[in-house]
């Protein structure tokens, strides 16, 4: 494995990532909204959204869930400027440029620290989780949505083979394509004992098929070549994999499901 190094800068800056974040939010948010609403009812007020990207979810936490103060942080300055411009009208929302492993806030600054779609692309997920814990109050919560592409299933087993191979190769690039299933054990190793799971199931029965198709198209545009290079396979082979996902999403006779694990950890460590 290479030394700790971030390999996703080009993908994060590409316009396909903006589309990916938008369509992922459109698919996942209706289920997440219920969970965040319950957290708001518990009295949590100050929220940090780590790796906020374009601010899509941070804006919803502020405007739809009505957390009194929401702060989004991202390492890509252009994304922060974009979010600041787009959501300047939301008074309880701020955006800050910063590194998720060195968050520019004091200890115990937030009631809730949110980390969505981020851990799979950072070299050291444990370091990021510890930094989340540092800026979260002792009685606060860590919220982690960990993508796991091994939990994305077609009836065609070739899809499972592709992601198994990709996950093995990705580890050499400090990329964790099955981070979702690893999060609980990481939390346990770090001393967190009170962990809850809230798995979200997106499938072609409960989610708009075209939204799923557009999400997979964005993935293809942003990551097909990256995965092909990493796996040492022809780019056409990687693209064909995403084409199968798109086709299954759009064909009313086909079925597809993606299980998206979400974990809540109380910020108390042994």
Coordinates of C-alpha atoms in Angstrom, one line a residue:
X1 CA 0.0 0.0 0.0
X2 CA 1.2 3.5 -0.8
X3 CA 1.9 6.0 2.0
X4 CA -1.1 8.0 3.1
X5 CA -1.9 10.0 0.0
X6 CA -5.2 11.4 -1.3
X7 CA -5.9 10.1 -4.8
X8 CA -9.3 11.6 -5.6
X9 CA -8.6 15.3 -6.1
X10 CA -9.3 15.3 -9.9
X11 CA -12.6 13.3 -9.4
X12 CA -13.7 15.6 -6.6
X13 CA -13.2 18.7 -8.7
X14 CA -14.8 17.3 -11.8
X15 CA -18.4 18.5 -12.7
X16 CA -19.5 14.8 -12.6
X17 CA -19.0 14.9 -8.8
X18 CA -21.5 17.8 -8.5
X19 CA -24.0 15.7 -10.4
X20 CA -23.2 12.7 -8.3
X21 CA -23.8 14.5 -5.0
X22 CA -27.0 16.0 -6.3
X23 CA -28.5 12.7 -7.5
X24 CA -27.3 10.8 -4.4
X25 CA -29.0 13.4 -2.2
X26 CA -32.2 13.1 -4.3
X27 CA -32.2 9.3 -3.8
X28 CA -31.1 9.1 -0.2
X29 CA -32.4 12.3 1.5
X30 CA -36.0 11.2 1.8
X31 CA -35.0 8.4 4.2
X32 CA -32.2 10.4 5.9
X33 CA -34.6 13.3 6.5
X34 CA -36.6 11.2 8.9
X35 CA -33.5 10.3 10.9
X36 CA -32.3 13.9 11.0
X37 CA -35.7 15.1 12.1
X38 CA -35.6 12.7 15.1
X39 CA -32.1 14.1 16.0
X40 CA -33.4 17.6 15.9
X41 CA -36.3 16.6 18.2
X42 CA -33.7 15.4 20.7
X43 CA -32.4 19.0 21.1
X44 CA -29.2 18.9 19.0
X45 CA -28.6 22.4 17.7
X46 CA -25.1 23.0 16.3
X47 CA -24.1 20.7 13.4
X48 CA -20.9 20.2 11.4
X49 CA -21.2 18.7 7.9
X50 CA -17.7 17.3 7.0
X51 CA -16.8 17.0 3.4
X52 CA -19.9 19.1 2.5
X53 CA -19.0 19.5 -1.2
X54 CA -21.4 21.8 -2.9
X55 CA -23.4 22.2 0.3
X56 CA -26.4 20.2 -0.9
X57 CA -27.0 18.3 2.4
X58 CA -25.8 21.1 4.7
X59 CA -28.4 23.4 3.1
X60 CA -31.2 20.8 3.8
X61 CA -30.1 20.4 7.4
X62 CA -30.4 24.1 7.8
X63 CA -33.6 24.9 5.8
X64 CA -35.6 21.6 6.1
X65 CA -34.6 20.2 9.4
X66 CA -34.1 23.7 11.0
X67 CA -31.0 23.0 13.0
X68 CA -30.3 26.4 14.5
X69 CA -26.7 26.4 13.2
X70 CA -25.1 24.3 10.5
X71 CA -21.5 24.6 9.3
X72 CA -20.2 22.9 6.2
X73 CA -16.5 22.2 5.7
X74 CA -14.7 21.0 2.6
X75 CA -11.1 20.7 1.5
X76 CA -11.8 22.0 -2.0
X77 CA -12.0 25.8 -1.8
X78 CA -13.9 26.1 -5.1
X79 CA -16.8 24.0 -3.7
X80 CA -16.9 26.2 -0.6
X81 CA -17.1 29.4 -2.6
X82 CA -19.9 27.8 -4.7
X83 CA -21.8 26.8 -1.6
X84 CA -21.4 30.2 -0.1
X85 CA -22.8 31.9 -3.2
X86 CA -25.6 29.5 -3.7
X87 CA -26.9 29.4 -0.1
X88 CA -26.1 32.9 1.1
X89 CA -29.8 33.4 1.7
X90 CA -29.9 30.8 4.5
X91 CA -29.1 32.6 7.7
X92 CA -28.4 29.6 9.9
X93 CA -25.8 28.1 7.5
X94 CA -22.1 28.8 7.1
X95 CA -19.3 27.3 5.0
X96 CA -15.6 27.0 5.9
X97 CA -12.7 25.9 3.9
X98 CA -10.7 23.3 5.8
X99 CA -9.2 19.8 6.1
X100 CA -11.4 17.1 7.7
X101 CA -8.3 15.7 9.5
X102 CA -7.5 19.1 10.9
X103 CA -10.8 20.8 11.5
X104 CA -10.4 24.5 12.3
X105 CA -12.7 24.5 15.3
X106 CA -12.1 24.2 19.0
X107 CA -12.8 21.0 21.0
X108 CA -16.5 20.2 21.8
X109 CA -17.8 22.8 19.4
X110 CA -20.7 20.8 17.9
X111 CA -23.7 18.7 19.1
X112 CA -23.7 16.6 15.9
X113 CA -20.9 15.9 13.4
X114 CA -22.0 14.5 10.0
X115 CA -19.8 12.6 7.7
X116 CA -21.5 11.4 4.4
X117 CA -19.8 9.8 1.4
X118 CA -16.3 10.8 2.6
X119 CA -14.6 8.0 4.5
X120 CA -14.1 5.9 1.4
X121 CA -11.8 8.4 -0.2
X122 CA -9.6 9.6 2.7
X123 CA -6.3 7.8 3.4
X124 CA -6.9 7.5 7.1
X125 CA -10.5 7.0 8.1
X126 CA -9.6 6.5 11.8
X127 CA -7.8 9.9 12.0
X128 CA -10.9 11.6 10.5
X129 CA -13.3 9.9 13.0
X130 CA -11.0 11.0 15.9
X131 CA -11.1 14.5 14.6
X132 CA -14.9 14.4 14.4
X133 CA -14.9 13.2 18.0
X134 CA -12.6 16.1 19.1
X135 CA -14.9 18.8 17.8
X136 CA -18.1 17.1 19.0
X137 CA -19.4 17.6 22.6
X138 CA -19.0 14.7 25.0
X139 CA -22.8 14.2 25.0
X140 CA -23.0 14.7 21.2
X141 CA -23.3 12.3 18.3
X142 CA -21.2 11.3 15.3
X143 CA -23.2 10.5 12.1
X144 CA -21.4 8.4 9.5
X145 CA -22.9 7.4 6.1
X146 CA -20.3 5.0 4.8
X147 CA -20.6 4.0 1.1
X148 CA -20.2 0.3 0.4
X149 CA -20.2 -0.7 -3.2
X150 CA -20.2 -4.3 -2.3
X151 CA -23.7 -3.7 -1.1
X152 CA -24.9 -2.7 -4.5
X153 CA -26.6 -5.6 -6.2
X154 CA -28.0 -6.6 -9.5
X155 CA -29.4 -10.0 -10.2
X156 CA -26.3 -10.3 -12.5
X157 CA -23.5 -11.6 -10.3
X158 CA -20.9 -10.0 -12.6
X159 CA -21.7 -6.8 -10.7
X160 CA -20.5 -8.4 -7.4
X161 CA -17.3 -9.6 -9.1
X162 CA -16.5 -6.1 -10.4
X163 CA -16.8 -4.5 -7.0
X164 CA -14.9 -7.2 -5.2
X165 CA -12.0 -6.8 -7.6
X166 CA -12.2 -3.0 -7.4
X167 CA -12.2 -3.0 -3.6
X168 CA -9.1 -5.2 -3.4
X169 CA -7.2 -3.0 -5.9
X170 CA -8.4 0.2 -4.3
X171 CA -6.8 -0.6 -1.0
X172 CA -3.4 -0.1 -2.7
X173 CA -4.5 3.5 -3.4
X174 CA -5.8 4.2 0.2
X175 CA -9.3 4.0 -1.1
X176 CA -11.9 2.0 0.8
X177 CA -14.8 0.9 -1.4
X178 CA -16.3 -1.3 1.3
X179 CA -15.9 1.2 4.2
X180 CA -19.6 1.0 5.1
X181 CA -19.3 -2.5 6.6
X182 CA -16.0 -1.6 8.3
X183 CA -17.3 1.5 10.2
X184 CA -18.6 -0.3 13.3
X185 CA -15.4 -2.2 14.0
X186 CA -13.4 1.0 13.4
X187 CA -15.6 2.8 16.0
X188 CA -15.1 -0.1 18.4
X189 CA -11.3 0.0 18.0
X190 CA -11.3 3.7 18.7
X191 CA -13.3 3.1 22.0
X192 CA -16.8 4.0 20.9
X193 CA -19.2 1.5 22.4
X194 CA -22.7 3.0 21.9
X195 CA -23.2 2.6 18.1
X196 CA -26.6 2.4 16.3
X197 CA -27.2 1.3 12.7
X198 CA -29.8 2.7 10.3
X199 CA -29.3 1.0 6.9
X200 CA -31.0 2.8 4.0
X201 CA -32.2 0.5 1.1
X202 CA -32.4 2.2 -2.2
X203 CA -34.0 0.0 -4.9
X204 CA -35.9 0.2 -8.1
X205 CA -39.2 -0.2 -6.2
X206 CA -38.8 2.6 -3.6
X207 CA -36.7 5.1 -5.6
X208 CA -37.4 6.9 -8.9
X209 CA -35.6 4.9 -11.6
X210 CA -34.4 7.9 -13.5
X211 CA -32.8 9.4 -10.4
X212 CA -30.9 6.1 -9.9
X213 CA -29.9 6.1 -13.6
X214 CA -28.7 9.7 -13.4
X215 CA -26.7 8.9 -10.3
X216 CA -25.0 5.9 -12.0
X217 CA -24.3 8.1 -15.1
X218 CA -22.5 10.6 -12.9
X219 CA -20.5 7.8 -11.3
X220 CA -19.5 6.5 -14.8
X221 CA -18.4 9.9 -16.0
X222 CA -16.4 10.5 -12.8
X223 CA -14.9 7.2 -12.0
X224 CA -15.0 4.7 -14.8
X225 CA -11.5 5.6 -16.1
X226 CA -10.1 5.9 -12.5
X227 CA -11.3 2.3 -11.7
X228 CA -10.1 1.0 -15.1
X229 CA -6.6 2.4 -14.4
X230 CA -6.6 1.1 -10.9
X231 CA -7.8 -2.4 -11.9
X232 CA -5.7 -2.6 -15.0
X233 CA -8.6 -3.4 -17.2
X234 CA -9.8 -1.7 -20.5
X235 CA -11.8 1.4 -19.9
X236 CA -14.6 -0.1 -22.0
X237 CA -14.9 -2.9 -19.4
X238 CA -15.4 -0.4 -16.6
X239 CA -17.8 1.7 -18.6
X240 CA -19.8 -1.5 -19.4
X241 CA -20.2 -2.2 -15.7
X242 CA -21.8 1.2 -15.2
X243 CA -23.9 0.8 -18.3
X244 CA -25.4 -2.4 -16.7
X245 CA -26.4 -0.4 -13.6
X246 CA -27.9 2.3 -15.8
X247 CA -29.8 -0.2 -17.9
X248 CA -31.1 -2.1 -14.9
X249 CA -32.3 1.2 -13.4
X250 CA -34.2 2.2 -16.5
X251 CA -35.7 -1.1 -17.4
X252 CA -39.1 -1.6 -15.5
X253 CA -38.6 -5.4 -15.7
X254 CA -35.2 -5.3 -13.9
X255 CA -34.4 -5.0 -10.2
X256 CA -31.4 -3.3 -8.4
X257 CA -30.7 -2.5 -4.8
X258 CA -28.1 -0.5 -2.9
X259 CA -27.9 -0.8 0.9
X260 CA -26.4 2.3 2.3
X261 CA -25.3 1.9 6.0
X262 CA -25.7 4.8 8.4
X263 CA -24.2 4.8 11.9
X264 CA -24.7 6.9 14.9
X265 CA -22.1 6.8 17.6
X266 CA -22.4 8.6 21.0
X267 CA -19.3 10.6 21.6
X268 CA -18.1 8.7 24.6
X269 CA -15.0 6.6 24.4
X270 CA -13.5 4.0 26.8

